[in-house]
Amino acid sequence: MRRVEHVMGFPVSVRIDDEDFPEAPVDGLFAWLREVDARFSPFRPDSEVSRLDRGEVRVPGPELREVLDLCEEYQVATGGAFDVRLPGRGLDPCAVVKGWSVQKGAELLAAAGARRFCLNAGGDVVAAGGPWRVGVRHPEHADRLCTVLDLTDRAVATSARYERGDHIVDGRTGRPATGLLSLTVVAPTLTEADTVATAAFALGAEGVEWAAARAGCEVFAVDAGRRVLRSAGFPVAGERTPRDITYRSTRSTWSPMPSASATEVGRGFRRSWTTG
């Protein structure tokens, strides 16, 4: 089964390889994501987030409370670099809501009996069963990949500057975070992968080691100087000769990462999704 819908401002696609999987749980997945958009979007004046920000809601509901608690956790963990209440802006928990809501959607599918599926939300991926091949987009060339990874029962998310510009702000300075071109995180859940990727990107160059030190997280990053770093456990599908970026490692705990063009990476990969 395959389906694609546009929800929360980006395409969400699901592929389920289990035979005769029913339509109803997939309907439920997209209904949940539409509900999240209606309730938690800061761009909707009638959403719970907007009404809370204006003081019309005094006590957030349990699900919004869960999201806000995660926001606070990452704000503390990054020393304020990750902040959903930036001066001059309204409350915007989108950096947590996306991964959190898609992860819960994946759990709905699993509870309904799906065992082998891939859920791709605007480039961030939850992979169940596997292995699945996931490509990470080159931060400067849209038609190329930096690397490809094997993913089984894990999630991957990328924060980068190439589509939305300098949209991630370092809450400590109030200025856009520009120390990295892209940062990809693999983690047990998309809640973690997406939020850690955004928080680490906000931290800048120091965010690479911060993310890699998080339990269960593996990291692949390209910094502003076009150096590529990856943590030792990043699940690379294959090694190739460097071509697209100049790769250098600045610490012995990190290793150089080769790249490949989209054409090369695509050969023979029947289950491929692109993150970022």
PDB file of N, CA, C and O in Angstrom, residues 12-65:
ATOM      1  N   VAL A  12       3.303  14.080   2.994  1.00  0.00           N
ATOM      2  CA  VAL A  12       3.506  12.935   3.876  1.00  0.00           C
ATOM      3  C   VAL A  12       3.184  11.688   3.063  1.00  0.00           C
ATOM      4  O   VAL A  12       2.078  11.561   2.530  1.00  0.00           O
ATOM      5  N   SER A  13       4.143  10.786   2.951  1.00  0.00           N
ATOM      6  CA  SER A  13       3.927   9.560   2.193  1.00  0.00           C
ATOM      7  C   SER A  13       4.129   8.352   3.094  1.00  0.00           C
ATOM      8  O   SER A  13       4.968   8.365   3.997  1.00  0.00           O
ATOM      9  N   VAL A  14       3.348   7.326   2.832  1.00  0.00           N
ATOM     10  CA  VAL A  14       3.474   6.089   3.594  1.00  0.00           C
ATOM     11  C   VAL A  14       3.503   4.922   2.622  1.00  0.00           C
ATOM     12  O   VAL A  14       2.757   4.890   1.638  1.00  0.00           O
ATOM     13  N   ARG A  15       4.387   4.002   2.877  1.00  0.00           N
ATOM     14  CA  ARG A  15       4.451   2.754   2.126  1.00  0.00           C
ATOM     15  C   ARG A  15       4.408   1.615   3.134  1.00  0.00           C
ATOM     16  O   ARG A  15       5.206   1.593   4.084  1.00  0.00           O
ATOM     17  N   ILE A  16       3.483   0.693   2.939  1.00  0.00           N
ATOM     18  CA  ILE A  16       3.321  -0.460   3.826  1.00  0.00           C
ATOM     19  C   ILE A  16       3.468  -1.716   2.986  1.00  0.00           C
ATOM     20  O   ILE A  16       2.731  -1.923   2.019  1.00  0.00           O
ATOM     21  N   ASP A  17       4.435  -2.566   3.330  1.00  0.00           N
ATOM     22  CA  ASP A  17       4.705  -3.769   2.548  1.00  0.00           C
ATOM     23  C   ASP A  17       3.942  -4.989   3.048  1.00  0.00           C
ATOM     24  O   ASP A  17       3.994  -6.034   2.410  1.00  0.00           O
ATOM     25  N   ASP A  18       3.257  -4.890   4.190  1.00  0.00           N
ATOM     26  CA  ASP A  18       2.469  -6.015   4.685  1.00  0.00           C
ATOM     27  C   ASP A  18       1.299  -6.272   3.737  1.00  0.00           C
ATOM     28  O   ASP A  18       0.561  -5.341   3.373  1.00  0.00           O
ATOM     29  N   GLU A  19       1.096  -7.526   3.372  1.00  0.00           N
ATOM     30  CA  GLU A  19       0.031  -7.863   2.439  1.00  0.00           C
ATOM     31  C   GLU A  19      -1.348  -7.655   3.073  1.00  0.00           C
ATOM     32  O   GLU A  19      -1.555  -7.941   4.254  1.00  0.00           O
ATOM     33  N   ASP A  20      -2.266  -7.157   2.245  1.00  0.00           N
ATOM     34  CA  ASP A  20      -3.670  -7.002   2.633  1.00  0.00           C
ATOM     35  C   ASP A  20      -3.858  -6.111   3.863  1.00  0.00           C
ATOM     36  O   ASP A  20      -4.780  -6.309   4.657  1.00  0.00           O
ATOM     37  N   PHE A  21      -2.959  -5.134   4.020  1.00  0.00           N
ATOM     38  CA  PHE A  21      -3.127  -4.216   5.147  1.00  0.00           C
ATOM     39  C   PHE A  21      -4.338  -3.323   4.868  1.00  0.00           C
ATOM     40  O   PHE A  21      -4.471  -2.781   3.773  1.00  0.00           O
ATOM     41  N   PRO A  22      -5.218  -3.142   5.846  1.00  0.00           N
ATOM     42  CA  PRO A  22      -6.454  -2.386   5.602  1.00  0.00           C
ATOM     43  C   PRO A  22      -6.225  -0.890   5.435  1.00  0.00           C
ATOM     44  O   PRO A  22      -5.221  -0.336   5.905  1.00  0.00           O
ATOM     45  N   GLU A  23      -7.185  -0.230   4.797  1.00  0.00           N
ATOM     46  CA  GLU A  23      -7.114   1.206   4.565  1.00  0.00           C
ATOM     47  C   GLU A  23      -7.389   2.020   5.827  1.00  0.00           C
ATOM     48  O   GLU A  23      -6.875   3.123   5.994  1.00  0.00           O
ATOM     49  N   ALA A  24      -8.222   1.478   6.718  1.00  0.00           N
ATOM     50  CA  ALA A  24      -8.698   2.268   7.861  1.00  0.00           C
ATOM     51  C   ALA A  24      -7.573   2.835   8.726  1.00  0.00           C
ATOM     52  O   ALA A  24      -7.618   4.014   9.111  1.00  0.00           O
ATOM     53  N   PRO A  25      -6.528   2.063   9.089  1.00  0.00           N
ATOM     54  CA  PRO A  25      -5.453   2.646   9.899  1.00  0.00           C
ATOM     55  C   PRO A  25      -4.701   3.768   9.184  1.00  0.00           C
ATOM     56  O   PRO A  25      -4.234   4.709   9.829  1.00  0.00           O
ATOM     57  N   VAL A  26      -4.581   3.673   7.853  1.00  0.00           N
ATOM     58  CA  VAL A  26      -3.928   4.737   7.098  1.00  0.00           C
ATOM     59  C   VAL A  26      -4.810   5.985   7.096  1.00  0.00           C
ATOM     60  O   VAL A  26      -4.320   7.113   7.229  1.00  0.00           O
ATOM     61  N   ASP A  27      -6.127   5.779   6.965  1.00  0.00           N
ATOM     62  CA  ASP A  27      -7.058   6.902   7.116  1.00  0.00           C
ATOM     63  C   ASP A  27      -6.881   7.550   8.485  1.00  0.00           C
ATOM     64  O   ASP A  27      -6.874   8.781   8.613  1.00  0.00           O
ATOM     65  N   GLY A  28      -6.727   6.706   9.511  1.00  0.00           N
ATOM     66  CA  GLY A  28      -6.548   7.218  10.868  1.00  0.00           C
ATOM     67  C   GLY A  28      -5.262   7.989  11.035  1.00  0.00           C
ATOM     68  O   GLY A  28      -5.210   9.002  11.746  1.00  0.00           O
ATOM     69  N   LEU A  29      -4.197   7.529  10.374  1.00  0.00           N
ATOM     70  CA  LEU A  29      -2.912   8.235  10.411  1.00  0.00           C
ATOM     71  C   LEU A  29      -3.061   9.659   9.890  1.00  0.00           C
ATOM     72  O   LEU A  29      -2.648  10.622  10.554  1.00  0.00           O
ATOM     73  N   PHE A  30      -3.665   9.805   8.712  1.00  0.00           N
ATOM     74  CA  PHE A  30      -3.774  11.140   8.124  1.00  0.00           C
ATOM     75  C   PHE A  30      -4.793  12.002   8.873  1.00  0.00           C
ATOM     76  O   PHE A  30      -4.614  13.231   8.965  1.00  0.00           O
ATOM     77  N   ALA A  31      -5.820  11.376   9.430  1.00  0.00           N
ATOM     78  CA  ALA A  31      -6.768  12.136  10.254  1.00  0.00           C
ATOM     79  C   ALA A  31      -6.069  12.693  11.493  1.00  0.00           C
ATOM     80  O   ALA A  31      -6.306  13.842  11.899  1.00  0.00           O
ATOM     81  N   TRP A  32      -5.179  11.900  12.094  1.00  0.00           N
ATOM     82  CA  TRP A  32      -4.412  12.351  13.257  1.00  0.00           C
ATOM     83  C   TRP A  32      -3.514  13.532  12.895  1.00  0.00           C
ATOM     84  O   TRP A  32      -3.458  14.531  13.622  1.00  0.00           O
ATOM     85  N   LEU A  33      -2.822  13.447  11.759  1.00  0.00           N
ATOM     86  CA  LEU A  33      -1.933  14.536  11.363  1.00  0.00           C
ATOM     87  C   LEU A  33      -2.714  15.808  11.059  1.00  0.00           C
ATOM     88  O   LEU A  33      -2.251  16.908  11.388  1.00  0.00           O
ATOM     89  N   ARG A  34      -3.885  15.682  10.467  1.00  0.00           N
ATOM     90  CA  ARG A  34      -4.713  16.866  10.227  1.00  0.00           C
ATOM     91  C   ARG A  34      -5.211  17.467  11.543  1.00  0.00           C
ATOM     92  O   ARG A  34      -5.286  18.693  11.697  1.00  0.00           O
ATOM     93  N   GLU A  35      -5.513  16.601  12.504  1.00  0.00           N
ATOM     94  CA  GLU A  35      -5.929  17.092  13.826  1.00  0.00           C
ATOM     95  C   GLU A  35      -4.792  17.850  14.508  1.00  0.00           C
ATOM     96  O   GLU A  35      -5.003  18.913  15.103  1.00  0.00           O
ATOM     97  N   VAL A  36      -3.584  17.308  14.417  1.00  0.00           N
ATOM     98  CA  VAL A  36      -2.413  17.984  14.997  1.00  0.00           C
ATOM     99  C   VAL A  36      -2.224  19.354  14.368  1.00  0.00           C
ATOM    100  O   VAL A  36      -1.965  20.346  15.066  1.00  0.00           O
ATOM    101  N   ASP A  37      -2.355  19.427  13.056  1.00  0.00           N
ATOM    102  CA  ASP A  37      -2.200  20.702  12.368  1.00  0.00           C
ATOM    103  C   ASP A  37      -3.219  21.716  12.862  1.00  0.00           C
ATOM    104  O   ASP A  37      -2.896  22.895  13.106  1.00  0.00           O
ATOM    105  N   ALA A  38      -4.455  21.271  13.024  1.00  0.00           N
ATOM    106  CA  ALA A  38      -5.521  22.174  13.469  1.00  0.00           C
ATOM    107  C   ALA A  38      -5.310  22.631  14.912  1.00  0.00           C
ATOM    108  O   ALA A  38      -5.599  23.782  15.256  1.00  0.00           O
ATOM    109  N   ARG A  39      -4.780  21.758  15.750  1.00  0.00           N
ATOM    110  CA  ARG A  39      -4.661  22.069  17.179  1.00  0.00           C
ATOM    111  C   ARG A  39      -3.357  22.774  17.541  1.00  0.00           C
ATOM    112  O   ARG A  39      -3.334  23.607  18.457  1.00  0.00           O
ATOM    113  N   PHE A  40      -2.257  22.441  16.839  1.00  0.00           N
ATOM    114  CA  PHE A  40      -0.942  22.881  17.295  1.00  0.00           C
ATOM    115  C   PHE A  40      -0.247  23.854  16.362  1.00  0.00           C
ATOM    116  O   PHE A  40       0.871  24.293  16.651  1.00  0.00           O
ATOM    117  N   SER A  41      -0.861  24.206  15.245  1.00  0.00           N
ATOM    118  CA  SER A  41      -0.192  25.120  14.324  1.00  0.00           C
ATOM    119  C   SER A  41      -0.204  26.549  14.860  1.00  0.00           C
ATOM    120  O   SER A  41      -1.269  27.092  15.175  1.00  0.00           O
ATOM    121  N   PRO A  42       0.953  27.220  14.942  1.00  0.00           N
ATOM    122  CA  PRO A  42       0.977  28.623  15.363  1.00  0.00           C
ATOM    123  C   PRO A  42       0.482  29.564  14.261  1.00  0.00           C
ATOM    124  O   PRO A  42       0.307  30.759  14.495  1.00  0.00           O
ATOM    125  N   PHE A  43       0.257  29.012  13.074  1.00  0.00           N
ATOM    126  CA  PHE A  43      -0.195  29.822  11.944  1.00  0.00           C
ATOM    127  C   PHE A  43      -1.719  29.841  11.825  1.00  0.00           C
ATOM    128  O   PHE A  43      -2.259  30.523  10.959  1.00  0.00           O
ATOM    129  N   ARG A  44      -2.397  29.106  12.685  1.00  0.00           N
ATOM    130  CA  ARG A  44      -3.860  29.099  12.709  1.00  0.00           C
ATOM    131  C   ARG A  44      -4.317  29.871  13.948  1.00  0.00           C
ATOM    132  O   ARG A  44      -4.030  29.447  15.074  1.00  0.00           O
ATOM    133  N   PRO A  45      -5.025  30.965  13.780  1.00  0.00           N
ATOM    134  CA  PRO A  45      -5.408  31.776  14.949  1.00  0.00           C
ATOM    135  C   PRO A  45      -6.331  31.056  15.926  1.00  0.00           C
ATOM    136  O   PRO A  45      -6.382  31.421  17.100  1.00  0.00           O
ATOM    137  N   ASP A  46      -7.042  30.009  15.453  1.00  0.00           N
ATOM    138  CA  ASP A  46      -7.965  29.302  16.338  1.00  0.00           C
ATOM    139  C   ASP A  46      -7.366  28.041  16.950  1.00  0.00           C
ATOM    140  O   ASP A  46      -8.055  27.289  17.644  1.00  0.00           O
ATOM    141  N   SER A  47      -6.064  27.783  16.713  1.00  0.00           N
ATOM    142  CA  SER A  47      -5.442  26.580  17.256  1.00  0.00           C
ATOM    143  C   SER A  47      -5.236  26.720  18.767  1.00  0.00           C
ATOM    144  O   SER A  47      -5.222  27.830  19.324  1.00  0.00           O
ATOM    145  N   GLU A  48      -5.065  25.598  19.422  1.00  0.00           N
ATOM    146  CA  GLU A  48      -4.819  25.614  20.864  1.00  0.00           C
ATOM    147  C   GLU A  48      -3.520  26.352  21.182  1.00  0.00           C
ATOM    148  O   GLU A  48      -3.445  27.088  22.178  1.00  0.00           O
ATOM    149  N   VAL A  49      -2.508  26.180  20.341  1.00  0.00           N
ATOM    150  CA  VAL A  49      -1.233  26.875  20.545  1.00  0.00           C
ATOM    151  C   VAL A  49      -1.424  28.381  20.475  1.00  0.00           C
ATOM    152  O   VAL A  49      -0.933  29.129  21.337  1.00  0.00           O
ATOM    153  N   SER A  50      -2.144  28.853  19.462  1.00  0.00           N
ATOM    154  CA  SER A  50      -2.352  30.300  19.313  1.00  0.00           C
ATOM    155  C   SER A  50      -3.187  30.856  20.456  1.00  0.00           C
ATOM    156  O   SER A  50      -2.903  31.946  20.984  1.00  0.00           O
ATOM    157  N   ARG A  51      -4.201  30.129  20.865  1.00  0.00           N
ATOM    158  CA  ARG A  51      -5.061  30.605  21.955  1.00  0.00           C
ATOM    159  C   ARG A  51      -4.320  30.592  23.284  1.00  0.00           C
ATOM    160  O   ARG A  51      -4.508  31.493  24.110  1.00  0.00           O
ATOM    161  N   LEU A  52      -3.426  29.603  23.474  1.00  0.00           N
ATOM    162  CA  LEU A  52      -2.595  29.587  24.676  1.00  0.00           C
ATOM    163  C   LEU A  52      -1.643  30.776  24.675  1.00  0.00           C
ATOM    164  O   LEU A  52      -1.459  31.447  25.710  1.00  0.00           O
ATOM    165  N   ASP A  53      -1.072  31.069  23.527  1.00  0.00           N
ATOM    166  CA  ASP A  53      -0.122  32.179  23.420  1.00  0.00           C
ATOM    167  C   ASP A  53      -0.797  33.520  23.705  1.00  0.00           C
ATOM    168  O   ASP A  53      -0.177  34.434  24.260  1.00  0.00           O
ATOM    169  N   ARG A  54      -2.075  33.647  23.338  1.00  0.00           N
ATOM    170  CA  ARG A  54      -2.811  34.895  23.582  1.00  0.00           C
ATOM    171  C   ARG A  54      -3.421  34.952  24.982  1.00  0.00           C
ATOM    172  O   ARG A  54      -4.020  35.959  25.357  1.00  0.00           O
ATOM    173  N   GLY A  55      -3.261  33.877  25.755  1.00  0.00           N
ATOM    174  CA  GLY A  55      -3.802  33.856  27.108  1.00  0.00           C
ATOM    175  C   GLY A  55      -5.256  33.451  27.179  1.00  0.00           C
ATOM    176  O   GLY A  55      -5.867  33.522  28.256  1.00  0.00           O
ATOM    177  N   GLU A  56      -5.838  32.997  26.072  1.00  0.00           N
ATOM    178  CA  GLU A  56      -7.237  32.576  26.055  1.00  0.00           C
ATOM    179  C   GLU A  56      -7.407  31.170  26.619  1.00  0.00           C
ATOM    180  O   GLU A  56      -8.501  30.784  27.018  1.00  0.00           O
ATOM    181  N   VAL A  57      -6.315  30.408  26.624  1.00  0.00           N
ATOM    182  CA  VAL A  57      -6.278  29.086  27.248  1.00  0.00           C
ATOM    183  C   VAL A  57      -5.285  29.159  28.391  1.00  0.00           C
ATOM    184  O   VAL A  57      -4.132  29.537  28.188  1.00  0.00           O
ATOM    185  N   ARG A  58      -5.742  28.845  29.581  1.00  0.00           N
ATOM    186  CA  ARG A  58      -4.866  28.936  30.754  1.00  0.00           C
ATOM    187  C   ARG A  58      -4.079  27.653  30.996  1.00  0.00           C
ATOM    188  O   ARG A  58      -2.924  27.696  31.396  1.00  0.00           O
ATOM    189  N   VAL A  59      -4.729  26.515  30.762  1.00  0.00           N
ATOM    190  CA  VAL A  59      -4.093  25.221  31.024  1.00  0.00           C
ATOM    191  C   VAL A  59      -4.093  24.412  29.734  1.00  0.00           C
ATOM    192  O   VAL A  59      -5.159  24.075  29.221  1.00  0.00           O
ATOM    193  N   PRO A  60      -2.929  24.099  29.176  1.00  0.00           N
ATOM    194  CA  PRO A  60      -2.889  23.323  27.937  1.00  0.00           C
ATOM    195  C   PRO A  60      -3.390  21.906  28.162  1.00  0.00           C
ATOM    196  O   PRO A  60      -3.251  21.352  29.253  1.00  0.00           O
ATOM    197  N   GLY A  61      -3.961  21.313  27.124  1.00  0.00           N
ATOM    198  CA  GLY A  61      -4.388  19.927  27.195  1.00  0.00           C
ATOM    199  C   GLY A  61      -3.199  18.997  27.374  1.00  0.00           C
ATOM    200  O   GLY A  61      -2.040  19.408  27.211  1.00  0.00           O
ATOM    201  N   PRO A  62      -3.447  17.724  27.717  1.00  0.00           N
ATOM    202  CA  PRO A  62      -2.343  16.811  28.020  1.00  0.00           C
ATOM    203  C   PRO A  62      -1.366  16.611  26.864  1.00  0.00           C
ATOM    204  O   PRO A  62      -0.155  16.488  27.100  1.00  0.00           O
ATOM    205  N   GLU A  63      -1.845  16.593  25.617  1.00  0.00           N
ATOM    206  CA  GLU A  63      -0.928  16.384  24.494  1.00  0.00           C
ATOM    207  C   GLU A  63      -0.073  17.622  24.243  1.00  0.00           C
ATOM    208  O   GLU A  63       1.131  17.518  23.993  1.00  0.00           O
ATOM    209  N   LEU A  64      -0.679  18.806  24.335  1.00  0.00           N
ATOM    210  CA  LEU A  64       0.116  20.024  24.194  1.00  0.00           C
ATOM    211  C   LEU A  64       1.080  20.164  25.360  1.00  0.00           C
ATOM    212  O   LEU A  64       2.214  20.618  25.185  1.00  0.00           O
ATOM    213  N   ARG A  65       0.655  19.750  26.536  1.00  0.00           N
ATOM    214  CA  ARG A  65       1.553  19.785  27.690  1.00  0.00           C
ATOM    215  C   ARG A  65       2.778  18.900  27.448  1.00  0.00           C
ATOM    216  O   ARG A  65       3.915  19.271  27.788  1.00  0.00           O
TER     217      ARG A  65
END
